[in-house]
Coordinates of C-alpha atoms in Angstrom, one line a residue:
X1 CA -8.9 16.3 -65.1
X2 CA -10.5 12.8 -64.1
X3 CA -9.3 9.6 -63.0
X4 CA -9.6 5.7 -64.7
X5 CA -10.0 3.1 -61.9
X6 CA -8.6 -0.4 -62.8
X7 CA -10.3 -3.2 -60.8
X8 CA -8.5 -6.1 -61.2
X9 CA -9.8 -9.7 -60.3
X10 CA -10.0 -13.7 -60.2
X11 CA -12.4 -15.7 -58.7
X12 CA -13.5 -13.1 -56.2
X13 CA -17.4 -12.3 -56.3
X14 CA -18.2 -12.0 -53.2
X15 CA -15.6 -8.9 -53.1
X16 CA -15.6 -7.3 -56.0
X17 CA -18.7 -5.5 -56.2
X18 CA -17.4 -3.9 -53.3
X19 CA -14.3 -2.6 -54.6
X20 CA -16.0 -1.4 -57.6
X21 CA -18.0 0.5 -55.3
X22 CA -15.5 2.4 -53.6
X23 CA -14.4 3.1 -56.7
X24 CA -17.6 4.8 -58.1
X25 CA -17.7 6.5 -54.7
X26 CA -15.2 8.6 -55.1
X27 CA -17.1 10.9 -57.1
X28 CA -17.5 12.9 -60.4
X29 CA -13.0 12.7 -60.5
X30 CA -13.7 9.2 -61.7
X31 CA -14.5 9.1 -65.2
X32 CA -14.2 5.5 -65.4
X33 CA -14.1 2.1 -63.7
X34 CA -12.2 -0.6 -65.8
X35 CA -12.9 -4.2 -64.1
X36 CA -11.0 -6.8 -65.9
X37 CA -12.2 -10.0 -65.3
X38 CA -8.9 -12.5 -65.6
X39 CA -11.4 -15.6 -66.7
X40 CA -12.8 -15.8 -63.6
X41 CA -15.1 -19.4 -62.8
X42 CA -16.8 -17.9 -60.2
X43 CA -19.9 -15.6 -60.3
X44 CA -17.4 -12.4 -60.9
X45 CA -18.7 -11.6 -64.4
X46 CA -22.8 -12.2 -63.4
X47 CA -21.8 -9.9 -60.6
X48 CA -20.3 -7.6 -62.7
X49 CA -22.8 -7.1 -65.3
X50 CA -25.4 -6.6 -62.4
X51 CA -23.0 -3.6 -61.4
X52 CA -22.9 -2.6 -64.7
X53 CA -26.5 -2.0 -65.6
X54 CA -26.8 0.4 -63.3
X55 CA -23.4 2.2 -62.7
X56 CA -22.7 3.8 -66.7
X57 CA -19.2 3.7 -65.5
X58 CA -18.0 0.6 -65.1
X59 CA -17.0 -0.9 -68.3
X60 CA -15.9 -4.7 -68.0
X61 CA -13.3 -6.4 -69.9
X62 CA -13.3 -10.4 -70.0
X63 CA -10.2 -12.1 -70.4
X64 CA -10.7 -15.6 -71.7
X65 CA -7.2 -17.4 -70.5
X66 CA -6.4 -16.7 -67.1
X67 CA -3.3 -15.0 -66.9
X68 CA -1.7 -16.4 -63.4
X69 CA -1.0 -13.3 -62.0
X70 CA -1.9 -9.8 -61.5
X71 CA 0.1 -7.8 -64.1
X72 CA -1.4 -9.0 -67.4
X73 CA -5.1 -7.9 -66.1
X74 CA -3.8 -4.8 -65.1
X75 CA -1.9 -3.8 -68.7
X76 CA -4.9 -4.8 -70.1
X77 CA -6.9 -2.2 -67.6
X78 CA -4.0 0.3 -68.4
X79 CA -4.2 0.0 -72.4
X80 CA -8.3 0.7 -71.8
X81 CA -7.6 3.5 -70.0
X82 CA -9.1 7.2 -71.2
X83 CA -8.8 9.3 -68.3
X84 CA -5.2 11.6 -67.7
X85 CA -4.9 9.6 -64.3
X86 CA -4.7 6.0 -63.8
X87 CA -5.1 4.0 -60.5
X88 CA -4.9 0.6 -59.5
X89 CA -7.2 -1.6 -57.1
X90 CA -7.6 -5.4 -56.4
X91 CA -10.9 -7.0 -56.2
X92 CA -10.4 -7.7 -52.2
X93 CA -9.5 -4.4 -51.3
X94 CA -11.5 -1.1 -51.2
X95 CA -10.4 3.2 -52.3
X96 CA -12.0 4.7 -48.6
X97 CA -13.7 7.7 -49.1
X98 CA -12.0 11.1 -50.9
X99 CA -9.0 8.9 -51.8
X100 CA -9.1 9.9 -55.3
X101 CA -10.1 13.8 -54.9
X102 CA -6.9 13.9 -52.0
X103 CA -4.1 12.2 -54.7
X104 CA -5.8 14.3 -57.7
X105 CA -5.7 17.3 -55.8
X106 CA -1.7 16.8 -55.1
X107 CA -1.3 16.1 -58.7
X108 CA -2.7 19.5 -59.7
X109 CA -1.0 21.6 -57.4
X110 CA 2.4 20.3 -57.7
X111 CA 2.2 19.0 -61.5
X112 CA 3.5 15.8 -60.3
X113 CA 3.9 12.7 -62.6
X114 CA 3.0 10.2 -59.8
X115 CA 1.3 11.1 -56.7
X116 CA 1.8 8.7 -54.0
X117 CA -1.0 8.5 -50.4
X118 CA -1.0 6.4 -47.4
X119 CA -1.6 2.2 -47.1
X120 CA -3.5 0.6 -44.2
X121 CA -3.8 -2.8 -44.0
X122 CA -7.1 -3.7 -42.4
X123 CA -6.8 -6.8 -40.4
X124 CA -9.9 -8.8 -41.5
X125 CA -12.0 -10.2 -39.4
X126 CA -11.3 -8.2 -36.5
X127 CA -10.3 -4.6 -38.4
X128 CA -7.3 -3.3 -36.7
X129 CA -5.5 -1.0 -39.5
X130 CA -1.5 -0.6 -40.1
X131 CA -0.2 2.1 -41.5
X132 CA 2.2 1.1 -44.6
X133 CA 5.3 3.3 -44.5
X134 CA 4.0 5.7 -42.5
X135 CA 7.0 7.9 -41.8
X136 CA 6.8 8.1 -45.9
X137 CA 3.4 9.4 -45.5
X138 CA 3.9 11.8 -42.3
X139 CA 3.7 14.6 -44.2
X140 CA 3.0 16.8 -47.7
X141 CA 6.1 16.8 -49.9
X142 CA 7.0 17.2 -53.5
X143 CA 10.1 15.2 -55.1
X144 CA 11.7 16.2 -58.5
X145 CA 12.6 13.5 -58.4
X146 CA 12.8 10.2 -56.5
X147 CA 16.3 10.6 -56.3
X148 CA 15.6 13.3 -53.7
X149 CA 13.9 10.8 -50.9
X150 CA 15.6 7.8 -52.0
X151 CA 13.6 6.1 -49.4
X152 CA 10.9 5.8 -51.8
X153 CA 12.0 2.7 -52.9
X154 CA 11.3 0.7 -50.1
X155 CA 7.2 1.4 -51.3
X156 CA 6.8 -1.4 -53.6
X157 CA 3.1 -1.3 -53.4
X158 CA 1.6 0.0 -56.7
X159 CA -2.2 0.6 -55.8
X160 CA -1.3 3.6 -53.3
X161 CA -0.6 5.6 -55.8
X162 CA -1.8 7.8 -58.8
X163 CA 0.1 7.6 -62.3
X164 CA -0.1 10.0 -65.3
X165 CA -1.5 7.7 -67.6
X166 CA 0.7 9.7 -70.6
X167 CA 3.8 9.2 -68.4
X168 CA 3.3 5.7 -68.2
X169 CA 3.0 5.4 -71.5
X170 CA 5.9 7.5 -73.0
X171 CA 8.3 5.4 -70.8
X172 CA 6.4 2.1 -71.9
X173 CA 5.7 1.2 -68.4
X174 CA 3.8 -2.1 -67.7
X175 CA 3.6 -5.0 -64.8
X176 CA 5.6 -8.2 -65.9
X177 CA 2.7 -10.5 -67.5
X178 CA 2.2 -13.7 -66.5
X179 CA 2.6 -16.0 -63.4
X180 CA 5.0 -13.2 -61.8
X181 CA 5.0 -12.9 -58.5
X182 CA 5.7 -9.4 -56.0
X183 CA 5.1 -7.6 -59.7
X184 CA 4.7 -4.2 -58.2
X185 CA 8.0 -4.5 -57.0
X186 CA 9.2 -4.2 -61.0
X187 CA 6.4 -1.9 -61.7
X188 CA 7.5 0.7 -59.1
X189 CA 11.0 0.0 -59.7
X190 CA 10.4 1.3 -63.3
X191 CA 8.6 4.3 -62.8
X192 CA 11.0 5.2 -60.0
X193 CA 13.8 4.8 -63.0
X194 CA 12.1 7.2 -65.2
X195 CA 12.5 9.9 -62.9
X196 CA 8.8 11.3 -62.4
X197 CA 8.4 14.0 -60.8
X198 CA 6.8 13.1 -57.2
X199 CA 4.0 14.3 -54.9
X200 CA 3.5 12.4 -51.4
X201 CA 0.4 13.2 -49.1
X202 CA -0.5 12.0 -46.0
X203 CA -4.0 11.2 -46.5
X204 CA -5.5 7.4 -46.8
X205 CA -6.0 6.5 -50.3
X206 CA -6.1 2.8 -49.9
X207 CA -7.4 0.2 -47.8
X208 CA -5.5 -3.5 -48.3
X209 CA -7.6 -6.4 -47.0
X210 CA -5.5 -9.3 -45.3
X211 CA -7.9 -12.3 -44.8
X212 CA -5.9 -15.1 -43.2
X213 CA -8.8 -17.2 -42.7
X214 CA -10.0 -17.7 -45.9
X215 CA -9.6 -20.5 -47.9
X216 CA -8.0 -19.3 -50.8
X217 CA -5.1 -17.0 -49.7
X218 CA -3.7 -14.4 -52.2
X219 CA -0.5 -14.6 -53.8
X220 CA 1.6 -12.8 -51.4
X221 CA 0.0 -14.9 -48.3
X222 CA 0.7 -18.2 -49.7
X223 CA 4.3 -18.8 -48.1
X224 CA 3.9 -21.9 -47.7
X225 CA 6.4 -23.1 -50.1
X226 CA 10.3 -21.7 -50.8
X227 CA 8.6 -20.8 -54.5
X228 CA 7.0 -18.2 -52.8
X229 CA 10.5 -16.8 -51.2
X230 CA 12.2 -17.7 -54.9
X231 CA 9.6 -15.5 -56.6
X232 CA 10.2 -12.9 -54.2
X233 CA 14.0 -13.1 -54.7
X234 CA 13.7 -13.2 -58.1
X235 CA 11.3 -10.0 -58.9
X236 CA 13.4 -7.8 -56.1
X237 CA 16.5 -8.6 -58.7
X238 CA 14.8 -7.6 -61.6
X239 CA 13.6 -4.1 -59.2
X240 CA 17.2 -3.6 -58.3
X241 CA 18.4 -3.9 -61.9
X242 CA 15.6 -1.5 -63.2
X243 CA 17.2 1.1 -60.6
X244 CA 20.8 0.1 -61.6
X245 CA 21.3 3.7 -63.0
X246 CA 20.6 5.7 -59.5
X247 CA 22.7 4.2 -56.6
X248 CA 21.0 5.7 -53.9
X249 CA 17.7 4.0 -55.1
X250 CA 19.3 1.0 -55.3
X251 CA 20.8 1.2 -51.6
X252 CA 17.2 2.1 -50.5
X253 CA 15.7 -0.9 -52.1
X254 CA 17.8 -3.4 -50.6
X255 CA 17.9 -1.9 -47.3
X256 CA 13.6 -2.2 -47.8
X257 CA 13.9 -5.6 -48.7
X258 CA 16.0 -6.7 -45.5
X259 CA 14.0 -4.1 -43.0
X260 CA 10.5 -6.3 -44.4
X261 CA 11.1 -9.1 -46.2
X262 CA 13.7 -10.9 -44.9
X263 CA 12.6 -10.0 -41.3
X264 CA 9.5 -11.2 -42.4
X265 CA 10.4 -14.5 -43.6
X266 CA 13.1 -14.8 -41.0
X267 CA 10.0 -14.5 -38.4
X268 CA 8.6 -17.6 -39.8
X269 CA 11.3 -20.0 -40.2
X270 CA 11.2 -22.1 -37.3
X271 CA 7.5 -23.3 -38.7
X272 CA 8.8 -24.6 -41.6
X273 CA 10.4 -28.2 -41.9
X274 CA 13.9 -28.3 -42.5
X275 CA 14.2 -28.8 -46.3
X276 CA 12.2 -25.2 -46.3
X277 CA 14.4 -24.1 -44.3
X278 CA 17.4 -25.5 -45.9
X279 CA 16.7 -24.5 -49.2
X280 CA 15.5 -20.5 -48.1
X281 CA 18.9 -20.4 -46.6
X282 CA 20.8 -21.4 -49.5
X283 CA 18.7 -18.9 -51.7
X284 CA 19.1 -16.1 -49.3
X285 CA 23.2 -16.6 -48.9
X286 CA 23.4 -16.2 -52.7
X287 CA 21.4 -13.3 -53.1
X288 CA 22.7 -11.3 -50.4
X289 CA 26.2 -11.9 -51.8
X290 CA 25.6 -9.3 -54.2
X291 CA 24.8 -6.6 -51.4
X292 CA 27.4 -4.3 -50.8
X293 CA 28.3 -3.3 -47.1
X294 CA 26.7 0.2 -47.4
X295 CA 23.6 -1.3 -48.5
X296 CA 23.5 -3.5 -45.4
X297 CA 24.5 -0.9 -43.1
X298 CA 21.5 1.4 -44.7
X299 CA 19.0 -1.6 -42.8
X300 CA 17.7 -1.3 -39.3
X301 CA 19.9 -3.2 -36.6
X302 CA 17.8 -6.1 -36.1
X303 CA 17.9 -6.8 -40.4
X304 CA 21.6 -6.3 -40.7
X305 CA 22.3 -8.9 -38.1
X306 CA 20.2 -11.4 -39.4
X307 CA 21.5 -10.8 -42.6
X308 CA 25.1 -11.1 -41.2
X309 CA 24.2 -14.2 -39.7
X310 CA 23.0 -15.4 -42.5
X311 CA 25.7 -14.8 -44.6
X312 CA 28.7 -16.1 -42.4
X313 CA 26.7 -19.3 -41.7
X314 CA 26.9 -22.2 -43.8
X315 CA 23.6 -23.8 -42.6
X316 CA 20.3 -22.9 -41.1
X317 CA 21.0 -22.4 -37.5
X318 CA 19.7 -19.7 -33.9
X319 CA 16.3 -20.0 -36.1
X320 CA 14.5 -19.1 -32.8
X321 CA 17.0 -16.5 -31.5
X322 CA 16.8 -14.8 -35.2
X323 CA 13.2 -14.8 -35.0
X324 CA 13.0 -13.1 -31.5
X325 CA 16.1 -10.5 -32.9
X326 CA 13.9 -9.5 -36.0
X327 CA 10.3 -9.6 -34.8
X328 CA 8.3 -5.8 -33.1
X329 CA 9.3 -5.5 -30.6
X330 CA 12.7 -6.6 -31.2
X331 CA 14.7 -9.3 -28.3
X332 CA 17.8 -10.3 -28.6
X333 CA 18.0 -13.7 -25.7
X334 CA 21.2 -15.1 -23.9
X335 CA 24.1 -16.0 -24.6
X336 CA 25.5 -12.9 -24.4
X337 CA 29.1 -14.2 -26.4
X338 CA 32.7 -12.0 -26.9
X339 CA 35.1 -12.6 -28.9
X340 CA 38.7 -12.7 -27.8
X341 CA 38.9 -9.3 -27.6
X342 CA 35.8 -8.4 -25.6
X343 CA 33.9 -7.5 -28.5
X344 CA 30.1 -8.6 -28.6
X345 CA 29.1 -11.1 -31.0
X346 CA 26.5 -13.3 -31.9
X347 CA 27.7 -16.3 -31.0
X348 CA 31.4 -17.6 -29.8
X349 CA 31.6 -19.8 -33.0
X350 CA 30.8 -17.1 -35.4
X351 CA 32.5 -14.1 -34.4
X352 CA 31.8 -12.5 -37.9
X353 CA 28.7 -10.9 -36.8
X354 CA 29.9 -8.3 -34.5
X355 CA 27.1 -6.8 -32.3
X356 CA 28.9 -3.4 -31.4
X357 CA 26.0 -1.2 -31.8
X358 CA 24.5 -2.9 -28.5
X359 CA 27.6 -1.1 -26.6
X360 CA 26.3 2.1 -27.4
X361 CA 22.4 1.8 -28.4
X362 CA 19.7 4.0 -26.4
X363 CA 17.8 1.8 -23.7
X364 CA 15.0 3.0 -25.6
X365 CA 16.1 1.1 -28.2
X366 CA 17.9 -2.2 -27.0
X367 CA 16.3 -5.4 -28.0
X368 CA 15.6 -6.4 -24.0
X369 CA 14.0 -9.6 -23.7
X370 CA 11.3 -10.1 -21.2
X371 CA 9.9 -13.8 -20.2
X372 CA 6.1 -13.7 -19.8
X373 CA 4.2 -16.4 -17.7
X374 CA 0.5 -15.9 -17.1
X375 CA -1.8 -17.7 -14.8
X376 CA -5.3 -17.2 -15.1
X377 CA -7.1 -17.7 -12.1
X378 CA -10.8 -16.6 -10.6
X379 CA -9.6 -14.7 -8.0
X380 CA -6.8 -12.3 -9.9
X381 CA -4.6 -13.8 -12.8
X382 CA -0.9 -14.1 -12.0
X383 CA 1.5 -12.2 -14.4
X384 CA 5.0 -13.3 -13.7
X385 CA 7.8 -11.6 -15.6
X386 CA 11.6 -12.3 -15.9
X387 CA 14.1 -9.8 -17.4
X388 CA 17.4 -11.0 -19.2
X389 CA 21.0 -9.3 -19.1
X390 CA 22.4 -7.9 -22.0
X391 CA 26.1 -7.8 -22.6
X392 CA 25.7 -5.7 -19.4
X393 CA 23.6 -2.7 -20.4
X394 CA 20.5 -3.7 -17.8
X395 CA 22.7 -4.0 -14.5
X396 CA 24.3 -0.5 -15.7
X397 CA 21.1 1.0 -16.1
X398 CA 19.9 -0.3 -12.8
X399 CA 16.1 -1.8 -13.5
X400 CA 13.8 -0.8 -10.5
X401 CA 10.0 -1.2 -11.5
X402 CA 7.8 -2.4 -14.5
X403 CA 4.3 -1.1 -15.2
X404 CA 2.2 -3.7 -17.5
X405 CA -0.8 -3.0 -19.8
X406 CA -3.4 -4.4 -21.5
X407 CA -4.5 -3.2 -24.7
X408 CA -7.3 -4.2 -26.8
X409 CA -6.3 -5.1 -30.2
X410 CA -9.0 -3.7 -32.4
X411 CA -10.0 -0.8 -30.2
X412 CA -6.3 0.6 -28.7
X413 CA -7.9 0.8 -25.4
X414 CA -5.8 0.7 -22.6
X415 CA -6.8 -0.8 -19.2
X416 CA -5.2 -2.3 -16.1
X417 CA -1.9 -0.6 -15.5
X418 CA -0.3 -2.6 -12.8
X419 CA 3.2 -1.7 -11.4
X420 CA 5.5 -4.1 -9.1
X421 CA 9.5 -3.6 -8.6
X422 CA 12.1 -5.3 -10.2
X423 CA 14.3 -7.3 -8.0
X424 CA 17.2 -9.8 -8.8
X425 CA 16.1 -13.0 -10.1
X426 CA 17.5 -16.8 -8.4
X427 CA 19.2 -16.6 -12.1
X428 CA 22.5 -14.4 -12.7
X429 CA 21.8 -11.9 -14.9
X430 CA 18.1 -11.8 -14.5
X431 CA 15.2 -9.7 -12.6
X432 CA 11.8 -10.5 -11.9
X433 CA 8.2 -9.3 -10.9
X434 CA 5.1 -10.5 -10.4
X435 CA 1.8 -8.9 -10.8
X436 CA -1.8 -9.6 -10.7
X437 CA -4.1 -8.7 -13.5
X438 CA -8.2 -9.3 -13.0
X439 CA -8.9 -11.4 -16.2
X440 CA -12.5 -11.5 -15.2
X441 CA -13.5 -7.6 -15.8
X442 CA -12.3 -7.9 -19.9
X443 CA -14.4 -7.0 -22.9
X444 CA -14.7 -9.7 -25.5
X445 CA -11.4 -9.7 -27.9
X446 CA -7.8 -9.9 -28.3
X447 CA -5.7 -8.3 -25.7
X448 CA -2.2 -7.7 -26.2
X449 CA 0.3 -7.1 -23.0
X450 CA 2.9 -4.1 -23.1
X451 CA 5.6 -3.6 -20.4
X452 CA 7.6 -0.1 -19.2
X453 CA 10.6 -0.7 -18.0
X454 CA 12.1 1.7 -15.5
X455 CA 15.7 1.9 -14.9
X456 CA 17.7 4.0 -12.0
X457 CA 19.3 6.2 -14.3
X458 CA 16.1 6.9 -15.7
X459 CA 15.7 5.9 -19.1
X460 CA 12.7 3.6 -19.4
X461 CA 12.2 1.1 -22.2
X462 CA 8.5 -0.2 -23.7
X463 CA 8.2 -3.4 -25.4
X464 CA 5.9 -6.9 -24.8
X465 CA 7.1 -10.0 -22.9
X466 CA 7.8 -12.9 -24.6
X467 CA 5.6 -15.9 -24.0
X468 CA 7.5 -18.9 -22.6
X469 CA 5.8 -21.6 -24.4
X470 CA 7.5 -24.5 -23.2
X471 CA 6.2 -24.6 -19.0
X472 CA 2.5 -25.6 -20.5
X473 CA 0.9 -22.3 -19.5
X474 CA -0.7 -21.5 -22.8
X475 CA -4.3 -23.4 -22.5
X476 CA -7.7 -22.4 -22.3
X477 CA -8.9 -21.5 -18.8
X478 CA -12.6 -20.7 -17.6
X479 CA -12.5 -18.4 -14.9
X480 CA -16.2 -18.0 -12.9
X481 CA -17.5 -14.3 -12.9
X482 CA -19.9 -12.5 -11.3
X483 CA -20.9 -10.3 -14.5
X484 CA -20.7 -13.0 -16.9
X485 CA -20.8 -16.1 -15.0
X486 CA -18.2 -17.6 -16.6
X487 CA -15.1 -16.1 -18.9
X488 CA -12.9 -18.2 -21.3
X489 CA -9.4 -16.7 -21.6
X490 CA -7.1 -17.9 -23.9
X491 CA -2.9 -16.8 -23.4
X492 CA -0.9 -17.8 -26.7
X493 CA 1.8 -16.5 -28.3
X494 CA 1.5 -14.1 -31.2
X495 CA 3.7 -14.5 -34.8
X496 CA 6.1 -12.7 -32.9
X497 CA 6.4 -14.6 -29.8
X498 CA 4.5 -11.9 -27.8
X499 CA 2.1 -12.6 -24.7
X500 CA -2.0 -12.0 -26.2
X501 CA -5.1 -13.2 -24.7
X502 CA -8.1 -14.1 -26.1
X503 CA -11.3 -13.3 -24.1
X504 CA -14.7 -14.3 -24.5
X505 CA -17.2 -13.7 -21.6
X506 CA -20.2 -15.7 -20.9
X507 CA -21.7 -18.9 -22.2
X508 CA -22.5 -17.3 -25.4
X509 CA -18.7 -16.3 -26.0
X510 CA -17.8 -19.8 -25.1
X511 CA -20.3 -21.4 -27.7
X512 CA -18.8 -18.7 -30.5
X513 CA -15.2 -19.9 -29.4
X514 CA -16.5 -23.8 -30.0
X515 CA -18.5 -23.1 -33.2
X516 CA -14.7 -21.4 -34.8
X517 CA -13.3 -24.2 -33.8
X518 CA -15.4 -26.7 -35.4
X519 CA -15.4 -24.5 -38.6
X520 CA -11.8 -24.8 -38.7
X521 CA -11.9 -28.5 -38.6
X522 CA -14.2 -28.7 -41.0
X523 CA -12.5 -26.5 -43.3

């Protein structure tokens, strides 16, 4: 039993000899590496070739109209194929090592038609890795199919998985061609509706490269434009109709595609001008229309209610508040609105989105909103912290202390655990704290700031303070230091609203910092 490797990839040489490498890597299971070349202008094919001569395996395949997209090159990698089992890679991103031996090995034992492993993205430049779906991945399991773990439809990825290449083609399954945008989302939506039988093992198969900074994004970074939302949209309908035959897969697929894409687009509305924002309302209302209550309800608590206020508001409205509700960790800020009957809500004027859960939620769980102010100073940095009421599930649970942390973001480590006590802020419904952190003694990086809450009754709560980005606190700073001699920190806050520093110590961090910057304006 062996394995065909399709490389897929545009314009990309200074990545895809890498890929191709990881591919070849994997050992004698690979019979085959397919690179098709979708007309690259680039060096791609010059590198290629050079691969070639020396790696027997690699056969290249020159397309000579680019297609647009990624699901022509890979149909054409699919209909080259020779090996039993067929897997997918893109030209940025890399198979880390025993990938192929871990899904082929699961595909032997279990005789499955598609043998799914786990996703990290790798943050690039800095390398911190998420897991994709890892609950999915947690553990060995065999599906008869995908019926049985219905929540495999919220795994639209395509490349973290290995395909019978006879079971794709008995079913005549290929990528929509073309300019089609999200196109693993139809891909996966129509193997799932053929009913394979399903292996699922928790070891990484595949490494997914985000780089932000580069100039030329890929497809599914480019949301810059409600096309981008509209393509998105438009390929989960076609997913959803492929699945149209199994209800439960098609409850599972819309719950996905509230739990991550609209809380993903939701996050980054208030960036976008307001004809963006008009028009990904409008789109969003009329899509959502055709989502039945129990596939709303299937969602976490933070999706439904956006969704909910999406759909029972005319306009684009709360854009901040939404993001804040829908972002990790999830806050939900003041006003804390009733209806007439005491019942929570939104907002007074749009009692349609009830927020009942809140009255019986675990602390552990609430979407508590902690203000975040830091000071940075040379002789310890001021951390002053502000937690909000909600609908009166704080005051009941009686806050008493917070502990902060600072955690690096690459490395996870953990450093500076400060405590202070909560006490009653000068605002109703609020308590605060204050801390001091010692800026000064930081490793070069990103650091990211966590909070405990502790309450009397003894629950506790984690989550990161908000960053109040209106007082003017969120400027460079260069604190003197005795080990360094000086230390640049950075506060801002993150996608998500969160409190981060930046640090970089001494005159040579400094100069890095200033030579990024001038990159950027260059760029």
């Amino acid at each position: 039993m062996s394995v065909t490797v399709v490389v897929i990839g545009y314009n990309d040489a200074p990545h895809i000899a890498d890929a191709v490498a990881s591919a070849c890597a994997q050992g004698e299971a690979v019979s085959e590496v397919i690179a098709v070349d979708d007309c690259s202008t680039d060096d791609s094919v010059h590198v290629l070739d050079g691969v070639a001569a020396h790696e027997p395996r690699l056969r290249v395949v020159r397309r000579t109209v680019n297609s647009g997209g990624c699901g022509t090159p890979r149909n054409e990698g699919l209909a080259h194929a020779t090996a039993p089992y067929v897997l997918f890679l893109d030209s940025d991103d890399v198979l880390p090592p025993g990938a192929v031996d871990a899904l082929l090995r699961a595909a032997r034992t279990t005789r499955a038609d598609v043998v799914g492993g786990l996703c990290v993205r790798r943050e690039l430049p800095g390398g911190r890795e998420l897991p994709w779906q890892r609950e999915l991945y947690a553990k060995r399991r065999t599906l008869d199919e995908p019926a049985a773990l219905p929540r495999v439809a919220a795994d639209t990825l395509c490349v973290n998985k290995l395909y019978r290449t006879d079971f794709l083609r008995a079913h005549a399954i290929l990528f929509p061609p073309g300019r089609y945008l999200y196109e693993d989302f139809v891909f996966t939506a129509r193997v799932l509706a053929a009913r394979p039988r399903m292996a699922l093992v928790p070891d990484r198969v595949y490494v997914w490269h985000v780089r932000r900074d580069e100039e030329r994004r890929s497809l599914s970074l480019d949301r810059d434009g409600a096309e981008n939302w509209r393509a998105r949209v438009r390929a989960h309908r076609q997913a959803v109709a492929e699945l149209s035959g199994q209800p439960t897969l098609v409850r599972a697929a819309r719950a996905g595609f509230l739990d991550r894409g609209l809380r993903m687009y939701v996050r980054e509305l208030p960036r976008h001008d307001p004809a963006y924002q008009r028009a990904w309302w409008d789109l969003t209302r009329a899509y959502l229309t055709a989502f039945a209550p129990a596939d709303v309800a299937a969602a976490a608590a933070p999706a439904r209610t956006a969704a909910a206020v999406v759909r029972n508001a005319p306009a684009p409205r709360d854009l901040g508040r939404l993001r804040d509700l829908v972002s990790k960790p999830s806050r939900l800020l003041p006003p804390s609105a009733r209806d007439e009957t005491g019942t929570p809500v939104w907002a007074a004027d749009l009692p349609g989105v009830p927020l009942t859960h809140l009255e019986r939620a675990p602390m552990g769980r609430l979407p508590l909103t902690v203000d975040a102010i830091l000071k940075p100073a040379a002789r310890g940095s001021r951390l002053r912290l502000r937690l909000h009421e909600l609908y009166g599930r704080v005051a009941e649970a009686g806050p008493v202390a917070v502990q902060a942390a600072l955690v690096h973001r690459d490395t996870g480590r953990v450093v500076q655990r400060r405590s202070a006590s909560l006490a009653p802020g000068p605002t109703p419904g609020t308590w605060t704290a204050s801390l001091r952190l010692r800026l000064t003694e930081l490793e070069a990086g990103t650091w990211d700031v966590w909070l405990m809450l502790a309450f009397a009754d003894g629950t506790t709560r984690t989550t990161q303070p908000r960053a109040l980005t209106s007082l003017g606190h969120l400027h460079r700073t260069a604190i003197p230091s005795r080990r360094h001699g000086l230390v640049l920190v950075h506060p801002y806050a993150t996608h998500s609203a969160s409190l981060a520093l930046r640090v970089a110590p001494g005159m040579r961090g400094m100069g890095d910092v200033v030579r990024r910057k001038v990159g950027r304006w260059v760029r």
